[in-house]
mmCIF file of C-alpha atoms in Angstrom:
data_model
loop_
_atom_site.group_PDB
_atom_site.id
_atom_site.type_symbol
_atom_site.label_atom_id
_atom_site.label_comp_id
_atom_site.label_asym_id
_atom_site.label_seq_id
_atom_site.Cartn_x
_atom_site.Cartn_y
_atom_site.Cartn_z
ATOM 1 C CA UNK A 1 -4.201 22.017 1.042
ATOM 2 C CA UNK A 2 -4.555 19.172 -1.352
ATOM 3 C CA UNK A 3 -2.649 20.081 -3.802
ATOM 4 C CA UNK A 4 -0.099 19.981 -1.193
ATOM 5 C CA UNK A 5 -0.765 16.333 -0.048
ATOM 6 C CA UNK A 6 -0.346 15.522 -3.665
ATOM 7 C CA UNK A 7 3.271 15.913 -3.756
ATOM 8 C CA UNK A 8 3.841 13.339 -1.814
ATOM 9 C CA UNK A 9 3.458 10.389 -4.487
ATOM 10 C CA UNK A 10 6.614 11.710 -5.927
ATOM 11 C CA UNK A 11 7.815 10.209 -2.221
ATOM 12 C CA UNK A 12 6.247 7.064 -2.225
ATOM 13 C CA UNK A 13 3.816 4.252 -3.805
ATOM 14 C CA UNK A 14 1.250 3.389 -1.321
ATOM 15 C CA UNK A 15 1.075 -0.067 -0.459
ATOM 16 C CA UNK A 16 -2.314 -0.755 1.357
ATOM 17 C CA UNK A 17 -4.578 1.985 2.067
ATOM 18 C CA UNK A 18 -7.339 3.476 -0.210
ATOM 19 C CA UNK A 19 -5.622 4.976 -3.140
ATOM 20 C CA UNK A 20 -4.968 1.611 -4.529
ATOM 21 C CA UNK A 21 -7.232 -0.579 -2.504
ATOM 22 C CA UNK A 22 -5.557 -3.744 -2.753
ATOM 23 C CA UNK A 23 -2.057 -2.214 -2.870
ATOM 24 C CA UNK A 24 -0.169 -3.436 -6.592
ATOM 25 C CA UNK A 25 2.539 -4.044 -3.885
ATOM 26 C CA UNK A 26 3.020 -7.898 -3.732
ATOM 27 C CA UNK A 27 1.600 -10.416 -0.412
ATOM 28 C CA UNK A 28 2.883 -10.456 2.981
ATOM 29 C CA UNK A 29 5.150 -7.403 2.892
ATOM 30 C CA UNK A 30 6.757 -5.125 5.501
ATOM 31 C CA UNK A 31 3.666 -2.188 5.613
ATOM 32 C CA UNK A 32 4.984 0.827 5.971
ATOM 33 C CA UNK A 33 2.479 3.414 5.011
ATOM 34 C CA UNK A 34 2.070 6.715 3.450
ATOM 35 C CA UNK A 35 -0.466 9.191 3.556
ATOM 36 C CA UNK A 36 -3.245 8.736 0.727
ATOM 37 C CA UNK A 37 -3.117 10.072 -2.344
ATOM 38 C CA UNK A 38 -5.196 12.790 -4.480
ATOM 39 C CA UNK A 39 -4.282 13.700 -7.630
ATOM 40 C CA UNK A 40 -1.436 15.670 -8.265
ATOM 41 C CA UNK A 41 -2.249 18.999 -9.829
ATOM 42 C CA UNK A 42 1.138 19.606 -11.401
ATOM 43 C CA UNK A 43 3.659 17.261 -13.654
ATOM 44 C CA UNK A 44 4.947 14.337 -11.181
ATOM 45 C CA UNK A 45 9.027 13.105 -11.715
ATOM 46 C CA UNK A 46 10.388 11.563 -8.845
ATOM 47 C CA UNK A 47 11.897 7.685 -7.898
ATOM 48 C CA UNK A 48 12.420 6.413 -4.508
ATOM 49 C CA UNK A 49 14.588 3.483 -3.230
ATOM 50 C CA UNK A 50 14.349 1.626 -0.153
ATOM 51 C CA UNK A 51 15.515 -1.197 1.322
ATOM 52 C CA UNK A 52 14.096 -3.375 5.021
ATOM 53 C CA UNK A 53 14.834 -6.408 6.459
ATOM 54 C CA UNK A 54 12.179 -8.407 8.717
ATOM 55 C CA UNK A 55 12.964 -11.092 11.324
ATOM 56 C CA UNK A 56 10.232 -13.558 12.005
ATOM 57 C CA UNK A 57 9.363 -16.363 14.713
ATOM 58 C CA UNK A 58 9.586 -19.533 15.011
ATOM 59 C CA UNK A 59 12.538 -20.316 12.993
ATOM 60 C CA UNK A 60 11.223 -19.327 10.196
ATOM 61 C CA UNK A 61 14.705 -16.536 9.684
ATOM 62 C CA UNK A 62 14.549 -13.565 7.970
ATOM 63 C CA UNK A 63 13.513 -11.574 4.997
ATOM 64 C CA UNK A 64 15.195 -9.022 2.789
ATOM 65 C CA UNK A 65 13.930 -6.476 0.407
ATOM 66 C CA UNK A 66 14.533 -3.761 -2.303
ATOM 67 C CA UNK A 67 12.943 -2.186 -3.812
ATOM 68 C CA UNK A 68 12.501 0.627 -6.838
ATOM 69 C CA UNK A 69 9.514 2.633 -7.195
ATOM 70 C CA UNK A 70 8.568 5.357 -9.243
ATOM 71 C CA UNK A 71 6.166 7.915 -10.795
ATOM 72 C CA UNK A 72 5.677 9.777 -13.466
ATOM 73 C CA UNK A 73 2.213 12.090 -14.017
ATOM 74 C CA UNK A 74 1.030 14.369 -17.641
ATOM 75 C CA UNK A 75 -2.150 16.196 -17.667
ATOM 76 C CA UNK A 76 -4.984 13.451 -16.219
ATOM 77 C CA UNK A 77 -3.168 10.544 -15.602
ATOM 78 C CA UNK A 78 -0.353 9.641 -13.179
ATOM 79 C CA UNK A 79 2.027 6.276 -14.143
ATOM 80 C CA UNK A 80 3.416 4.637 -10.737
ATOM 81 C CA UNK A 81 5.707 1.856 -11.177
ATOM 82 C CA UNK A 82 7.670 -0.580 -8.753
ATOM 83 C CA UNK A 83 10.333 -3.126 -9.018
ATOM 84 C CA UNK A 84 11.143 -5.059 -6.472
ATOM 85 C CA UNK A 85 13.666 -7.783 -5.244
ATOM 86 C CA UNK A 86 13.116 -10.272 -2.209
ATOM 87 C CA UNK A 87 14.046 -13.247 -0.317
ATOM 88 C CA UNK A 88 11.657 -14.723 1.922
ATOM 89 C CA UNK A 89 11.663 -18.556 3.409
ATOM 90 C CA UNK A 90 14.980 -19.213 2.244
ATOM 91 C CA UNK A 91 13.968 -18.108 -1.344
ATOM 92 C CA UNK A 92 14.660 -15.483 -4.080
ATOM 93 C CA UNK A 93 11.622 -14.017 -5.837
ATOM 94 C CA UNK A 94 11.496 -9.840 -8.134
ATOM 95 C CA UNK A 95 7.930 -8.512 -8.499
ATOM 96 C CA UNK A 96 6.852 -6.003 -10.494
ATOM 97 C CA UNK A 97 3.631 -3.834 -10.870
ATOM 98 C CA UNK A 98 2.678 -0.400 -12.628
ATOM 99 C CA UNK A 99 -1.027 1.730 -12.268
ATOM 100 C CA UNK A 100 -2.372 4.379 -13.671
ATOM 101 C CA UNK A 101 -4.629 6.987 -11.716
ATOM 102 C CA UNK A 102 -6.739 8.939 -13.846
ATOM 103 C CA UNK A 103 -8.654 12.006 -13.578
ATOM 104 C CA UNK A 104 -12.167 12.373 -15.117
ATOM 105 C CA UNK A 105 -12.823 15.789 -13.064
ATOM 106 C CA UNK A 106 -12.976 17.592 -10.596
ATOM 107 C CA UNK A 107 -15.046 15.537 -7.920
ATOM 108 C CA UNK A 108 -13.659 11.562 -9.503
ATOM 109 C CA UNK A 109 -10.677 9.411 -10.269
ATOM 110 C CA UNK A 110 -9.655 5.919 -10.527
ATOM 111 C CA UNK A 111 -6.753 3.766 -10.558
ATOM 112 C CA UNK A 112 -6.081 0.169 -12.769
ATOM 113 C CA UNK A 113 -2.790 -1.172 -11.053
ATOM 114 C CA UNK A 114 -1.440 -4.557 -12.023
ATOM 115 C CA UNK A 115 1.510 -6.747 -11.035
ATOM 116 C CA UNK A 116 3.292 -9.928 -11.347
ATOM 117 C CA UNK A 117 6.037 -11.830 -9.622
ATOM 118 C CA UNK A 118 9.204 -14.714 -11.235
ATOM 119 C CA UNK A 119 7.241 -17.643 -9.610
ATOM 120 C CA UNK A 120 8.567 -17.641 -6.112
ATOM 121 C CA UNK A 121 5.128 -19.370 -3.916
ATOM 122 C CA UNK A 122 4.943 -15.591 -1.848
ATOM 123 C CA UNK A 123 4.253 -13.431 -4.517
ATOM 124 C CA UNK A 124 1.584 -13.179 -6.678
ATOM 125 C CA UNK A 125 1.230 -14.679 -10.133
ATOM 126 C CA UNK A 126 -0.203 -11.858 -11.196
ATOM 127 C CA UNK A 127 -2.652 -9.872 -9.607
ATOM 128 C CA UNK A 128 -5.253 -6.622 -10.658
ATOM 129 C CA UNK A 129 -7.206 -3.721 -9.198
ATOM 130 C CA UNK A 130 -9.091 -1.222 -9.460
ATOM 131 C CA UNK A 131 -10.166 1.653 -7.752
ATOM 132 C CA UNK A 132 -12.540 4.375 -8.163
ATOM 133 C CA UNK A 133 -12.945 7.983 -5.685
ATOM 134 C CA UNK A 134 -15.495 10.420 -5.360
ATOM 135 C CA UNK A 135 -14.079 13.970 -3.150
ATOM 136 C CA UNK A 136 -17.158 15.114 -1.058
ATOM 137 C CA UNK A 137 -18.113 18.044 0.629
ATOM 138 C CA UNK A 138 -17.671 21.800 -0.085
ATOM 139 C CA UNK A 139 -13.790 21.880 -0.251
ATOM 140 C CA UNK A 140 -13.588 18.988 -1.647
ATOM 141 C CA UNK A 141 -11.481 17.604 1.380
ATOM 142 C CA UNK A 142 -13.778 13.818 2.337
ATOM 143 C CA UNK A 143 -12.462 11.287 -0.146
ATOM 144 C CA UNK A 144 -14.374 7.523 -0.021
ATOM 145 C CA UNK A 145 -13.387 4.528 -2.766
ATOM 146 C CA UNK A 146 -14.705 1.866 -3.410
ATOM 147 C CA UNK A 147 -12.023 -0.839 -5.274
ATOM 148 C CA UNK A 148 -12.287 -4.794 -6.372
ATOM 149 C CA UNK A 149 -9.005 -6.963 -6.509
ATOM 150 C CA UNK A 150 -7.963 -10.160 -8.019
ATOM 151 C CA UNK A 151 -5.013 -11.754 -6.710
ATOM 152 C CA UNK A 152 -3.281 -15.407 -8.465
ATOM 153 C CA UNK A 153 -0.984 -17.215 -5.811
ATOM 154 C CA UNK A 154 1.387 -19.524 -8.532
ATOM 155 C CA UNK A 155 -0.354 -22.525 -6.621
ATOM 156 C CA UNK A 156 -3.208 -23.148 -5.981
ATOM 157 C CA UNK A 157 -5.415 -20.113 -4.380
ATOM 158 C CA UNK A 158 -6.847 -17.096 -5.323
ATOM 159 C CA UNK A 159 -8.818 -13.960 -3.758
ATOM 160 C CA UNK A 160 -11.425 -12.097 -4.856
ATOM 161 C CA UNK A 161 -11.974 -9.269 -3.134
ATOM 162 C CA UNK A 162 -13.967 -5.767 -2.856
ATOM 163 C CA UNK A 163 -12.396 -2.663 -0.524
ATOM 164 C CA UNK A 164 -14.422 0.116 1.075
ATOM 165 C CA UNK A 165 -12.019 3.386 2.154
ATOM 166 C CA UNK A 166 -12.025 6.976 3.310
ATOM 167 C CA UNK A 167 -10.596 10.173 4.159
ATOM 168 C CA UNK A 168 -10.597 13.367 5.239
ATOM 169 C CA UNK A 169 -8.355 15.910 5.001
ATOM 170 C CA UNK A 170 -8.121 18.569 7.775
ATOM 171 C CA UNK A 171 -6.555 21.671 7.317
ATOM 172 C CA UNK A 172 -2.926 20.450 7.654
ATOM 173 C CA UNK A 173 -1.468 18.898 9.480
ATOM 174 C CA UNK A 174 -4.200 15.942 10.231
ATOM 175 C CA UNK A 175 -5.212 13.746 7.672
ATOM 176 C CA UNK A 176 -7.512 11.041 8.998
ATOM 177 C CA UNK A 177 -8.490 7.670 6.825
ATOM 178 C CA UNK A 178 -10.112 3.684 7.310
ATOM 179 C CA UNK A 179 -11.231 1.058 5.527
ATOM 180 C CA UNK A 180 -12.917 -2.491 5.154
ATOM 181 C CA UNK A 181 -11.734 -5.492 2.886
ATOM 182 C CA UNK A 182 -13.772 -8.003 2.702
ATOM 183 C CA UNK A 183 -11.515 -11.445 0.104
ATOM 184 C CA UNK A 184 -13.280 -14.701 -1.212
ATOM 185 C CA UNK A 185 -10.181 -17.264 -1.363
ATOM 186 C CA UNK A 186 -10.676 -19.867 -2.975
ATOM 187 C CA UNK A 187 -10.370 -23.274 -2.430
ATOM 188 C CA UNK A 188 -13.061 -23.205 -0.338
ATOM 189 C CA UNK A 189 -14.801 -20.137 -0.592
ATOM 190 C CA UNK A 190 -13.094 -18.763 2.878
ATOM 191 C CA UNK A 191 -14.727 -15.534 3.165
ATOM 192 C CA UNK A 192 -12.719 -12.827 5.639
ATOM 193 C CA UNK A 193 -12.830 -9.032 6.313
ATOM 194 C CA UNK A 194 -9.707 -6.542 6.930
ATOM 195 C CA UNK A 195 -9.660 -3.524 8.952
ATOM 196 C CA UNK A 196 -7.523 -0.528 8.933
ATOM 197 C CA UNK A 197 -7.136 2.628 10.760
ATOM 198 C CA UNK A 198 -4.278 4.737 10.075
ATOM 199 C CA UNK A 199 -3.478 9.072 11.221
ATOM 200 C CA UNK A 200 -1.193 11.229 9.381
ATOM 201 C CA UNK A 201 0.624 14.408 10.857
ATOM 202 C CA UNK A 202 2.733 16.355 8.783
ATOM 203 C CA UNK A 203 3.281 19.186 6.034
ATOM 204 C CA UNK A 204 4.187 18.208 2.539
ATOM 205 C CA UNK A 205 8.095 19.153 1.595
ATOM 206 C CA UNK A 206 9.103 19.033 5.062
ATOM 207 C CA UNK A 207 7.820 16.480 7.409
ATOM 208 C CA UNK A 208 5.425 13.579 7.445
ATOM 209 C CA UNK A 209 4.472 10.719 9.749
ATOM 210 C CA UNK A 210 2.034 8.615 8.940
ATOM 211 C CA UNK A 211 0.626 5.845 11.699
ATOM 212 C CA UNK A 212 -0.957 2.670 10.520
ATOM 213 C CA UNK A 213 -2.605 -0.232 12.662
ATOM 214 C CA UNK A 214 -4.843 -2.841 10.920
ATOM 215 C CA UNK A 215 -6.355 -6.245 12.130
ATOM 216 C CA UNK A 216 -8.715 -9.146 10.498
ATOM 217 C CA UNK A 217 -9.402 -12.232 9.324
ATOM 218 C CA UNK A 218 -6.858 -14.419 6.277
ATOM 219 C CA UNK A 219 -7.382 -16.654 3.529
ATOM 220 C CA UNK A 220 -4.906 -18.144 2.421
ATOM 221 C CA UNK A 221 -1.242 -16.820 3.013
ATOM 222 C CA UNK A 222 1.582 -18.985 1.493
ATOM 223 C CA UNK A 223 4.801 -20.149 4.281
ATOM 224 C CA UNK A 224 6.684 -22.745 2.365
ATOM 225 C CA UNK A 225 5.894 -24.086 -1.382
ATOM 226 C CA UNK A 226 2.402 -25.845 -1.632
ATOM 227 C CA UNK A 227 1.803 -25.055 2.122
ATOM 228 C CA UNK A 228 -0.872 -22.321 3.168
ATOM 229 C CA UNK A 229 -2.155 -20.379 6.701
ATOM 230 C CA UNK A 230 -6.041 -21.127 6.105
ATOM 231 C CA UNK A 231 -8.266 -18.465 7.527
ATOM 232 C CA UNK A 232 -6.148 -17.087 10.628
ATOM 233 C CA UNK A 233 -6.640 -14.398 12.643
ATOM 234 C CA UNK A 234 -3.587 -11.550 11.493
ATOM 235 C CA UNK A 235 -2.762 -7.995 13.274
ATOM 236 C CA UNK A 236 0.225 -5.594 11.806
ATOM 237 C CA UNK A 237 0.431 -1.732 13.183
ATOM 238 C CA UNK A 238 3.484 0.430 11.676
ATOM 239 C CA UNK A 239 4.952 3.978 11.794
ATOM 240 C CA UNK A 240 6.660 5.877 8.693
ATOM 241 C CA UNK A 241 8.182 9.277 8.961
ATOM 242 C CA UNK A 242 9.095 11.319 5.295
ATOM 243 C CA UNK A 243 11.320 13.923 5.784
ATOM 244 C CA UNK A 244 12.451 16.644 3.199
ATOM 245 C CA UNK A 245 16.351 16.774 2.892
ATOM 246 C CA UNK A 246 15.402 20.174 0.332
ATOM 247 C CA UNK A 247 12.394 21.107 -1.924
ATOM 248 C CA UNK A 248 13.105 17.573 -3.954
ATOM 249 C CA UNK A 249 14.974 15.546 -1.983
ATOM 250 C CA UNK A 250 14.520 13.277 1.181
ATOM 251 C CA UNK A 251 14.652 10.637 3.360
ATOM 252 C CA UNK A 252 12.049 7.599 4.256
ATOM 253 C CA UNK A 253 12.139 5.335 7.623
ATOM 254 C CA UNK A 254 9.342 2.728 8.552
ATOM 255 C CA UNK A 255 8.605 0.092 11.222
ATOM 256 C CA UNK A 256 6.337 -2.628 11.770
ATOM 257 C CA UNK A 257 5.642 -5.423 13.608
ATOM 258 C CA UNK A 258 2.515 -8.332 12.654
ATOM 259 C CA UNK A 259 0.990 -11.107 13.787
ATOM 260 C CA UNK A 260 -0.390 -14.328 13.242
ATOM 261 C CA UNK A 261 -1.101 -17.232 15.282
ATOM 262 C CA UNK A 262 1.558 -18.989 13.610
ATOM 263 C CA UNK A 263 4.467 -16.309 13.789
ATOM 264 C CA UNK A 264 5.664 -12.992 14.411
ATOM 265 C CA UNK A 265 7.156 -11.050 11.971
ATOM 266 C CA UNK A 266 8.966 -7.239 13.220
ATOM 267 C CA UNK A 267 10.482 -4.728 10.613
ATOM 268 C CA UNK A 268 11.872 -1.729 9.013
ATOM 269 C CA UNK A 269 12.943 -0.007 6.409
ATOM 270 C CA UNK A 270 15.081 2.875 5.488
ATOM 271 C CA UNK A 271 15.559 4.364 1.698
ATOM 272 C CA UNK A 272 15.571 7.649 -0.226
ATOM 273 C CA UNK A 273 13.226 9.094 -2.512
ATOM 274 C CA UNK A 274 13.649 12.324 -4.819
ATOM 275 C CA UNK A 275 11.349 14.761 -7.043
ATOM 276 C CA UNK A 276 13.331 15.821 -10.623
#
């Protein structure tokens, strides 16, 4: 069962799931969830191309994003990469991120991710994330994770975080997830906490539906050059459907809604993925 779930990695790089305690994806993005990843037992060669749009309240305009993601697995390594172009707050930006997930043995695996933006204020100048995973129970269907992250914005602020996560793989078709992220933002030593829960239903190579709900506080959030929201509450709900057209190719549709005291953001994403 866990081996089958690992096939989904060829269709999706996860943003904001216990797989990457902090995703290497750019901040303020449309959160389109994917099921939690386990290291693949077979070699993976895959690409995913997606495009999304977001509508913001309070005359903050619309967003547009185009993203190309890829995965290459061989032996104990699973390499992943992302290249994305963005139009947000009337400013263009480009982000690139890479990661390596390494299987140490049957019970332990870990990931290291790095990413950088091109200077757009809503993208990281650079970020680094590292996560360690441990499988539990006789069937190894309970996976716990501990992750640390560092995020440096192009302007004055930075984030340091500690993330804890857990995922339980039932006999297909269910997966349950939960996690918490403790974050300290500077300047000001602003301490915040965010939580999420998620559920996945379906079978790899057929259909997978993942719903996610997150809530908590954020330290800093850039909305313009040298302008940030500071120490506020937010929440986001999202759902994604992945459908395989055949054993190698499939499509993805996702929708999300995010809110904070200053604005609401609603949007959707569509994409296509292929396993080689």
